[in-house]
CSV table of C-alpha atoms in Angstrom, one decimal:
chain,number,residue,atom,x,y,z
F,1,UNK,CA,26.4,71.7,67.8
F,2,UNK,CA,27.7,68.9,66.2
F,3,UNK,CA,25.8,68.5,62.7
F,4,UNK,CA,23.3,65.2,63.1
F,5,UNK,CA,23.3,65.6,66.3
F,6,UNK,CA,20.2,66.9,66.7
F,7,UNK,CA,17.1,65.9,68.4
F,8,UNK,CA,15.2,63.9,66.1
F,9,UNK,CA,11.6,65.4,65.6
F,10,UNK,CA,9.3,62.9,67.0
F,11,UNK,CA,6.8,61.0,64.1
F,12,UNK,CA,9.6,62.0,61.9
F,13,UNK,CA,10.5,58.2,60.4
F,14,UNK,CA,6.5,57.5,60.7
F,15,UNK,CA,6.2,60.1,58.7
F,16,UNK,CA,8.8,59.1,55.9
F,17,UNK,CA,7.0,55.4,55.8
F,18,UNK,CA,3.8,57.0,54.8
F,19,UNK,CA,4.2,58.0,51.1
F,20,UNK,CA,5.9,54.4,50.8
F,21,UNK,CA,2.9,53.3,51.8
F,22,UNK,CA,0.7,55.1,49.5
F,23,UNK,CA,3.1,54.1,46.8
F,24,UNK,CA,0.5,52.3,44.6
F,25,UNK,CA,3.1,49.4,43.9
F,26,UNK,CA,3.2,48.8,48.4
F,27,UNK,CA,-0.3,48.4,48.1
F,28,UNK,CA,0.0,46.5,44.7
F,29,UNK,CA,2.1,43.9,46.4
F,30,UNK,CA,0.4,44.1,50.0
F,31,UNK,CA,-3.1,42.8,47.7
F,32,UNK,CA,-1.3,40.4,46.5
F,33,UNK,CA,0.7,39.2,49.8
F,34,UNK,CA,-2.4,38.7,51.2
F,35,UNK,CA,-4.1,36.4,48.6
F,36,UNK,CA,-0.8,34.5,49.0
F,37,UNK,CA,-2.0,34.2,52.3
F,38,UNK,CA,-5.5,32.6,51.3
F,39,UNK,CA,-3.4,30.1,49.6
F,40,UNK,CA,-0.8,29.4,51.8
F,41,UNK,CA,-3.4,28.2,54.4
F,42,UNK,CA,-6.3,26.7,52.1
F,43,UNK,CA,-3.6,25.2,50.9
F,44,UNK,CA,-1.9,23.8,54.6
F,45,UNK,CA,-5.2,22.8,55.2
F,46,UNK,CA,-5.6,20.6,52.8
F,47,UNK,CA,-2.1,19.1,52.5
F,48,UNK,CA,-2.8,18.4,56.5
F,49,UNK,CA,-6.2,16.6,56.0
F,50,UNK,CA,-5.8,14.3,52.5
F,51,UNK,CA,-4.7,10.6,52.7
F,52,UNK,CA,-1.3,10.4,51.9
F,53,UNK,CA,-0.8,7.1,50.0
F,54,UNK,CA,2.5,8.3,48.2
F,55,UNK,CA,0.2,10.9,45.5
F,56,UNK,CA,0.1,13.3,44.9
F,57,UNK,CA,3.8,13.7,46.7
F,58,UNK,CA,5.1,11.2,49.1
F,59,UNK,CA,3.5,10.4,52.0
F,60,UNK,CA,6.7,11.8,54.3
F,61,UNK,CA,6.8,15.0,51.6
F,62,UNK,CA,7.1,18.0,53.5
F,63,UNK,CA,4.5,20.8,53.2
F,64,UNK,CA,7.7,22.5,51.3
F,65,UNK,CA,8.0,19.0,50.1
F,66,UNK,CA,3.9,19.1,49.1
F,67,UNK,CA,4.1,23.1,47.2
F,68,UNK,CA,7.0,22.3,44.8
F,69,UNK,CA,6.6,19.1,43.8
F,70,UNK,CA,2.5,17.6,43.7
F,71,UNK,CA,0.9,17.6,40.8
F,72,UNK,CA,2.4,19.3,37.6
F,73,UNK,CA,5.5,20.8,40.3
F,74,UNK,CA,6.7,16.8,40.3
F,75,UNK,CA,7.6,17.4,36.4
F,76,UNK,CA,9.0,20.8,36.8
F,77,UNK,CA,11.1,19.8,39.2
F,78,UNK,CA,12.2,16.6,37.4
F,79,UNK,CA,12.8,19.3,34.0
F,80,UNK,CA,15.3,21.6,36.9
F,81,UNK,CA,17.0,18.9,38.4
F,82,UNK,CA,17.8,16.2,35.6
F,83,UNK,CA,15.8,17.7,31.7
F,84,UNK,CA,14.5,15.9,29.7
F,85,UNK,CA,14.5,12.3,29.3
F,86,UNK,CA,16.1,10.8,25.4
F,87,UNK,CA,12.7,9.0,24.7
F,88,UNK,CA,9.1,9.6,25.5
F,89,UNK,CA,8.5,6.3,28.5
F,90,UNK,CA,6.3,3.8,27.7
F,91,UNK,CA,5.0,0.9,29.7
F,92,UNK,CA,4.3,-2.5,30.0
F,93,UNK,CA,1.5,-2.9,27.4
F,94,UNK,CA,3.8,-0.6,24.9
F,95,UNK,CA,2.0,2.6,25.5
F,96,UNK,CA,2.7,5.8,26.2
F,97,UNK,CA,3.3,6.8,29.8
F,98,UNK,CA,3.5,10.0,31.3
F,99,UNK,CA,6.9,12.2,31.0
F,100,UNK,CA,8.6,15.6,30.9
F,101,UNK,CA,8.2,16.5,27.6
F,102,UNK,CA,4.3,17.6,28.0
F,103,UNK,CA,5.3,20.5,30.1
F,104,UNK,CA,7.5,23.4,28.4
F,105,UNK,CA,10.8,23.9,29.8
F,106,UNK,CA,10.8,27.9,30.4
F,107,UNK,CA,9.7,28.2,34.1
F,108,UNK,CA,12.1,25.1,35.1
F,109,UNK,CA,14.9,26.0,33.1
F,110,UNK,CA,15.4,29.4,35.2
F,111,UNK,CA,14.4,27.7,38.2
F,112,UNK,CA,17.6,25.5,37.3
F,113,UNK,CA,19.3,28.9,36.8
F,114,UNK,CA,18.6,29.8,40.4
F,115,UNK,CA,19.5,26.7,41.7
F,116,UNK,CA,22.4,26.7,40.4
F,117,UNK,CA,23.6,30.5,41.0
F,118,UNK,CA,22.3,29.6,44.8
F,119,UNK,CA,23.0,26.4,45.5
F,120,UNK,CA,19.1,26.0,46.8
F,121,UNK,CA,17.0,23.0,45.9
F,122,UNK,CA,13.6,23.1,43.9
F,123,UNK,CA,11.8,22.6,47.2
F,124,UNK,CA,13.1,26.0,47.9
F,125,UNK,CA,13.2,27.9,44.1
F,126,UNK,CA,10.1,26.2,42.6
F,127,UNK,CA,7.5,27.8,44.6
F,128,UNK,CA,9.4,30.7,45.8
F,129,UNK,CA,9.6,31.3,42.1
F,130,UNK,CA,6.3,31.6,41.0
F,131,UNK,CA,4.9,33.3,44.0
F,132,UNK,CA,7.8,36.0,43.0
F,133,UNK,CA,6.6,36.1,39.3
F,134,UNK,CA,2.7,36.0,40.5
F,135,UNK,CA,4.1,39.3,42.0
F,136,UNK,CA,5.3,41.0,39.1
F,137,UNK,CA,2.4,40.2,37.1
F,138,UNK,CA,0.1,41.9,39.1
F,139,UNK,CA,2.4,44.8,39.6
F,140,UNK,CA,2.5,45.0,35.4
F,141,UNK,CA,-1.2,44.1,35.0
F,142,UNK,CA,-1.8,47.3,37.3
F,143,UNK,CA,0.1,49.9,34.9
F,144,UNK,CA,-1.7,47.9,31.6
F,145,UNK,CA,-4.6,49.1,33.1
F,146,UNK,CA,-3.6,52.5,33.5
F,147,UNK,CA,-2.5,52.7,30.9
F,148,UNK,CA,-5.0,50.5,28.6
F,149,UNK,CA,-7.9,52.9,30.2
F,150,UNK,CA,-6.4,56.5,31.5
F,151,UNK,CA,-9.9,57.8,30.6
F,152,UNK,CA,-11.6,54.9,32.5
F,153,UNK,CA,-9.2,55.1,35.5
F,154,UNK,CA,-10.4,58.8,36.1
F,155,UNK,CA,-13.6,58.1,36.7
F,156,UNK,CA,-12.7,55.3,38.5
F,157,UNK,CA,-9.6,55.5,40.3
F,158,UNK,CA,-9.8,52.5,42.5
F,159,UNK,CA,-10.3,50.3,38.9
F,160,UNK,CA,-6.3,48.8,38.6
F,161,UNK,CA,-6.5,47.8,41.9
F,162,UNK,CA,-9.9,45.9,42.2
F,163,UNK,CA,-8.0,44.3,38.4
F,164,UNK,CA,-5.4,43.3,41.2
F,165,UNK,CA,-7.4,41.7,43.5
F,166,UNK,CA,-9.5,40.4,41.1
F,167,UNK,CA,-6.7,38.0,39.8
F,168,UNK,CA,-4.9,37.6,42.6
F,169,UNK,CA,-7.9,36.1,44.7
F,170,UNK,CA,-9.3,34.5,42.0
F,171,UNK,CA,-9.3,30.5,42.4
F,172,UNK,CA,-6.6,29.2,40.2
F,173,UNK,CA,-4.7,31.7,41.2
F,174,UNK,CA,-3.8,29.3,44.2
F,175,UNK,CA,-0.9,27.6,41.8
F,176,UNK,CA,1.0,30.9,42.0
F,177,UNK,CA,2.1,29.3,45.7
F,178,UNK,CA,3.0,26.3,44.9
F,179,UNK,CA,5.9,25.5,41.7
F,180,UNK,CA,3.4,26.1,38.8
F,181,UNK,CA,4.3,27.8,35.2
F,182,UNK,CA,1.3,29.3,35.0
F,183,UNK,CA,2.8,33.3,36.6
F,184,UNK,CA,5.3,33.3,34.5
F,185,UNK,CA,3.0,32.8,31.7
F,186,UNK,CA,0.4,35.6,32.7
F,187,UNK,CA,3.7,38.3,33.0
F,188,UNK,CA,4.8,37.2,29.5
F,189,UNK,CA,0.9,37.8,28.5
F,190,UNK,CA,0.5,41.5,29.6
F,191,UNK,CA,4.2,42.1,28.7
F,192,UNK,CA,3.4,41.1,25.5
F,193,UNK,CA,0.1,42.6,25.9
F,194,UNK,CA,1.3,46.1,26.5
F,195,UNK,CA,4.1,46.3,23.5
F,196,UNK,CA,1.7,45.8,21.4
F,197,UNK,CA,-1.1,48.6,23.3
F,198,UNK,CA,2.2,50.7,22.9
F,199,UNK,CA,3.1,49.6,19.8
F,200,UNK,CA,6.4,48.1,20.3
F,201,UNK,CA,5.7,45.8,17.4
F,202,UNK,CA,9.8,44.3,16.9
F,203,UNK,CA,10.0,44.5,21.2
F,204,UNK,CA,7.1,42.7,22.0
F,205,UNK,CA,8.3,39.9,19.8
F,206,UNK,CA,10.4,39.1,22.6
F,207,UNK,CA,8.1,38.1,25.1
F,208,UNK,CA,6.0,36.3,22.7
F,209,UNK,CA,9.0,33.3,21.9
F,210,UNK,CA,9.7,33.5,25.4
F,211,UNK,CA,5.5,32.8,26.0
F,212,UNK,CA,6.0,30.1,23.3
F,213,UNK,CA,8.7,27.6,25.7
F,214,UNK,CA,6.4,28.3,29.1
F,215,UNK,CA,3.1,27.5,27.9
F,216,UNK,CA,1.3,26.2,24.4
F,217,UNK,CA,-0.9,29.6,24.3
F,218,UNK,CA,1.1,31.9,21.8
F,219,UNK,CA,-0.7,31.4,18.7
F,220,UNK,CA,-4.0,33.7,19.8
F,221,UNK,CA,-1.8,36.0,20.6
F,222,UNK,CA,-1.7,36.0,16.3
F,223,UNK,CA,-5.5,37.0,16.3
F,224,UNK,CA,-4.7,40.2,18.7
F,225,UNK,CA,-2.3,41.9,15.9
F,226,UNK,CA,-4.5,41.3,13.8
F,227,UNK,CA,-7.5,43.2,15.6
F,228,UNK,CA,-5.1,45.8,16.7
F,229,UNK,CA,-4.2,46.5,13.2
F,230,UNK,CA,-7.9,46.0,12.3
F,231,UNK,CA,-9.3,48.9,15.1
F,232,UNK,CA,-5.8,50.9,14.0
F,233,UNK,CA,-7.7,51.2,10.6
F,234,UNK,CA,-10.7,51.9,11.4
F,235,UNK,CA,-9.7,54.8,14.0
F,236,UNK,CA,-6.6,56.3,12.2
F,237,UNK,CA,-7.3,55.5,9.0
F,238,UNK,CA,-5.2,52.9,6.7
F,239,UNK,CA,-2.4,56.0,5.6
F,240,UNK,CA,-1.6,56.6,9.2
F,241,UNK,CA,0.6,53.6,9.4
F,242,UNK,CA,3.9,53.9,8.0
F,243,UNK,CA,5.0,50.6,5.8
F,244,UNK,CA,7.8,50.0,9.1
F,245,UNK,CA,4.3,49.3,11.0
F,246,UNK,CA,3.3,47.2,9.2
F,247,UNK,CA,6.1,45.6,8.1
F,248,UNK,CA,7.0,44.9,12.0
F,249,UNK,CA,3.2,44.1,12.5
F,250,UNK,CA,3.4,41.5,10.1
F,251,UNK,CA,6.5,40.0,11.7
F,252,UNK,CA,4.8,40.3,14.7
F,253,UNK,CA,1.8,38.2,13.7
F,254,UNK,CA,4.0,35.5,12.4
F,255,UNK,CA,6.8,35.6,15.3
F,256,UNK,CA,2.9,34.2,17.4
F,257,UNK,CA,2.2,31.6,14.4
F,258,UNK,CA,5.8,30.1,15.0
F,259,UNK,CA,5.8,30.2,18.7
F,260,UNK,CA,2.8,28.3,18.6
F,261,UNK,CA,4.2,25.6,17.9
F,262,UNK,CA,8.0,25.8,18.8
F,263,UNK,CA,7.8,23.4,21.8
F,264,UNK,CA,6.1,20.7,18.9
F,265,UNK,CA,9.0,21.2,16.5
F,266,UNK,CA,11.6,21.7,19.4
F,267,UNK,CA,10.0,18.4,20.8
F,268,UNK,CA,9.7,16.5,17.0
F,269,UNK,CA,13.1,17.0,16.6
F,270,UNK,CA,14.6,16.1,19.7
F,271,UNK,CA,12.8,13.0,19.6
F,272,UNK,CA,12.3,12.3,16.2
F,273,UNK,CA,8.7,12.1,15.4
F,274,UNK,CA,6.8,15.4,14.6
F,275,UNK,CA,3.6,14.3,17.3
F,276,UNK,CA,6.2,13.6,19.6
F,277,UNK,CA,5.2,16.5,22.2
F,278,UNK,CA,1.3,15.8,20.7
F,279,UNK,CA,2.3,12.1,21.8
F,280,UNK,CA,3.4,13.1,25.3
F,281,UNK,CA,0.5,14.9,26.2
F,282,UNK,CA,-1.6,12.2,24.9
F,283,UNK,CA,-1.7,10.2,28.5
F,284,UNK,CA,-3.6,13.5,30.3
F,285,UNK,CA,-6.0,14.0,27.4
F,286,UNK,CA,-9.4,13.0,29.2
F,287,UNK,CA,-10.8,12.2,26.0
F,288,UNK,CA,-8.5,9.6,24.8
F,289,UNK,CA,-5.5,10.4,23.0
F,290,UNK,CA,-7.0,12.0,20.5
F,291,UNK,CA,-5.3,15.7,19.2
F,292,UNK,CA,-8.2,16.9,17.4
F,293,UNK,CA,-9.6,20.3,18.0
F,294,UNK,CA,-12.5,20.0,20.6
F,295,UNK,CA,-11.8,16.1,21.3
F,296,UNK,CA,-10.7,16.5,24.9
F,297,UNK,CA,-15.2,18.0,25.4
F,298,UNK,CA,-16.2,14.9,23.9
F,299,UNK,CA,-16.6,12.5,26.7
F,300,UNK,CA,-17.8,15.9,29.3
F,301,UNK,CA,-20.2,18.3,27.0
F,302,UNK,CA,-22.7,15.9,27.3
F,303,UNK,CA,-23.1,15.7,30.8
F,304,UNK,CA,-25.6,18.9,32.5
F,305,UNK,CA,-21.5,20.4,33.6
F,306,UNK,CA,-20.7,20.2,30.4
F,307,UNK,CA,-23.4,22.2,29.3
F,308,UNK,CA,-23.1,24.6,32.3
F,309,UNK,CA,-19.3,25.3,31.5
F,310,UNK,CA,-19.9,25.6,27.7
F,311,UNK,CA,-22.3,28.2,28.2
F,312,UNK,CA,-19.9,30.0,31.2
F,313,UNK,CA,-17.3,30.2,27.7
F,314,UNK,CA,-19.8,31.4,26.2
F,315,UNK,CA,-20.9,34.1,28.4
F,316,UNK,CA,-17.3,35.0,28.6
F,317,UNK,CA,-16.8,35.6,24.9
F,318,UNK,CA,-19.8,37.4,24.9
F,319,UNK,CA,-18.5,39.7,28.2
F,320,UNK,CA,-14.8,40.1,26.4
F,321,UNK,CA,-17.4,41.5,23.5
F,322,UNK,CA,-20.2,43.7,24.8
F,323,UNK,CA,-19.4,44.6,28.7
F,324,UNK,CA,-18.8,48.1,28.4
F,325,UNK,CA,-16.1,49.2,30.6
F,326,UNK,CA,-14.3,45.8,29.6
F,327,UNK,CA,-14.2,47.0,26.1
F,328,UNK,CA,-13.0,50.3,27.1
F,329,UNK,CA,-9.6,48.5,27.9
F,330,UNK,CA,-9.1,48.8,24.8
F,331,UNK,CA,-8.7,45.8,21.1
F,332,UNK,CA,-6.0,44.6,22.2
F,333,UNK,CA,-7.8,43.0,26.0
F,334,UNK,CA,-10.6,42.2,23.7
F,335,UNK,CA,-8.9,40.4,21.3
F,336,UNK,CA,-6.8,38.3,24.0
F,337,UNK,CA,-9.6,37.0,25.8
F,338,UNK,CA,-12.2,35.8,22.7
F,339,UNK,CA,-8.7,34.4,21.2
F,340,UNK,CA,-7.8,32.8,24.0
F,341,UNK,CA,-10.7,31.2,25.1
F,342,UNK,CA,-11.3,30.3,21.7
F,343,UNK,CA,-8.4,28.5,21.8
F,344,UNK,CA,-8.8,27.1,25.2
F,345,UNK,CA,-12.1,25.6,23.7
F,346,UNK,CA,-10.2,23.9,21.0
F,347,UNK,CA,-6.9,22.9,22.4
F,348,UNK,CA,-7.3,21.8,25.8
F,349,UNK,CA,-9.3,19.1,27.2
F,350,UNK,CA,-12.8,19.8,30.0
F,351,UNK,CA,-11.1,19.2,33.6
F,352,UNK,CA,-10.1,20.4,37.0
F,353,UNK,CA,-7.1,22.4,35.1
F,354,UNK,CA,-9.7,24.7,33.4
F,355,UNK,CA,-9.7,27.5,35.9
F,356,UNK,CA,-6.7,28.4,34.9
F,357,UNK,CA,-7.0,28.2,31.5
F,358,UNK,CA,-9.7,30.7,32.6
F,359,UNK,CA,-7.3,32.7,34.6
F,360,UNK,CA,-5.3,33.8,31.2
F,361,UNK,CA,-7.7,35.4,29.4
F,362,UNK,CA,-7.0,37.9,32.0
F,363,UNK,CA,-10.4,39.2,31.4
F,364,UNK,CA,-12.7,36.4,33.0
F,365,UNK,CA,-11.3,37.2,36.4
F,366,UNK,CA,-11.5,41.2,35.5
F,367,UNK,CA,-15.6,40.6,34.5
F,368,UNK,CA,-16.3,40.4,38.1
F,369,UNK,CA,-15.1,43.8,39.3
F,370,UNK,CA,-17.6,46.2,39.9
F,371,UNK,CA,-18.0,48.7,37.0
F,372,UNK,CA,-18.6,51.8,39.2
F,373,UNK,CA,-16.4,53.0,42.7
F,374,UNK,CA,-18.3,51.0,45.4
F,375,UNK,CA,-16.3,49.5,48.7
F,376,UNK,CA,-18.4,47.7,49.5
F,377,UNK,CA,-18.4,46.0,46.2
F,378,UNK,CA,-15.2,45.7,45.9
F,379,UNK,CA,-14.8,43.6,49.5
F,380,UNK,CA,-17.3,41.5,48.1
F,381,UNK,CA,-16.3,40.0,45.1
F,382,UNK,CA,-13.2,40.2,47.2
F,383,UNK,CA,-13.9,38.2,49.8
F,384,UNK,CA,-15.8,35.7,47.4
F,385,UNK,CA,-13.3,34.9,45.2
F,386,UNK,CA,-11.9,34.3,48.6
F,387,UNK,CA,-14.0,32.0,49.3
F,388,UNK,CA,-14.1,30.0,45.8
F,389,UNK,CA,-10.0,29.8,46.3
F,390,UNK,CA,-10.6,27.9,49.5
F,391,UNK,CA,-13.0,25.7,48.1
F,392,UNK,CA,-11.0,25.1,44.9
F,393,UNK,CA,-8.0,24.3,46.4
F,394,UNK,CA,-9.6,22.1,49.3
F,395,UNK,CA,-11.5,20.2,45.9
F,396,UNK,CA,-7.6,19.5,44.4
F,397,UNK,CA,-6.4,18.6,48.0
F,398,UNK,CA,-9.3,16.4,49.1
F,399,UNK,CA,-10.9,14.9,46.2
F,400,UNK,CA,-8.9,11.8,43.8
F,401,UNK,CA,-8.7,12.4,40.2
F,402,UNK,CA,-9.3,16.2,40.5
F,403,UNK,CA,-5.8,18.2,39.9
F,404,UNK,CA,-4.9,21.0,39.3
């Protein structure tokens, strides 16, 4: 018999696929794909039912154009296609109006590069790139949980998958299906935490600098560096940290501070005003044009809903500090969750975008993960989060002024 012509044993191809189906990455991506299906169906239902009067997209826009150009996607698309204007636009009364300068450049410029290489339009590249970064984020999250808490994972082997499901189905994760930069920001936050956890302080500067050009949230990472070093000193001793490590960690902390203000500095240099970035943000701030800390909450905090949200944020900080299994993820997760929540309260305005900010804490979605292994509990959490994601997406599509 000629070699290679032997009859193939029945089921052999299926046998080859079984190891692939059991591979952790395939399982993680399957969970993520299911979450994208839920969000796309919810967005499609919302798109078919909201009153099309030219907002947030033109009345004749397709569903793909809706995903690419609704709300923030419109501005990212303008940046990708046309770049930034030479000055801040003003309305007929001389007040600064909405402009691309309120949006950071890394996501749209990455899309622009892909558009140049492939020849595809923003309407395709924007949503696909966002969803792709989301896939990368959940893969990194899975490995990070494995590395951060090996003993906890050995006690509860399904924990990394539960963490992936909690993040994927978190209500605000619906924007991973739209042309938003949140998924890229999540990737960079996770990679930075990974590098700090691995004590690769110099390497951590790379994603941290990129984070400062994706979302203006790099500043809290300085607190992560400090708390990481404090934890090392308490558990290993001050003298076990070499002078080289002290120097690299100090440089990383300084990088966090610089990255936190990098886009502020760039906008100020280009537009000729140190406050240009804050001025560009002012049309979106609910409490008026003030950019003082906590100013964005003053209009809201007096209402019962405002106090409820404030209590929820405080609960998040307490949970990050005291919930046993979250503590076992390590000081890096704790510090990022607590510092970032405080940063959100101080630097942002309360509104429909707040769930998006909570998603990037990472620990907020993880609060919902059952501490013990239980398929039923995991399923209840996933179904509940999926329902909340559908409700949030429906709300942003149907309620006027309720924008993600």
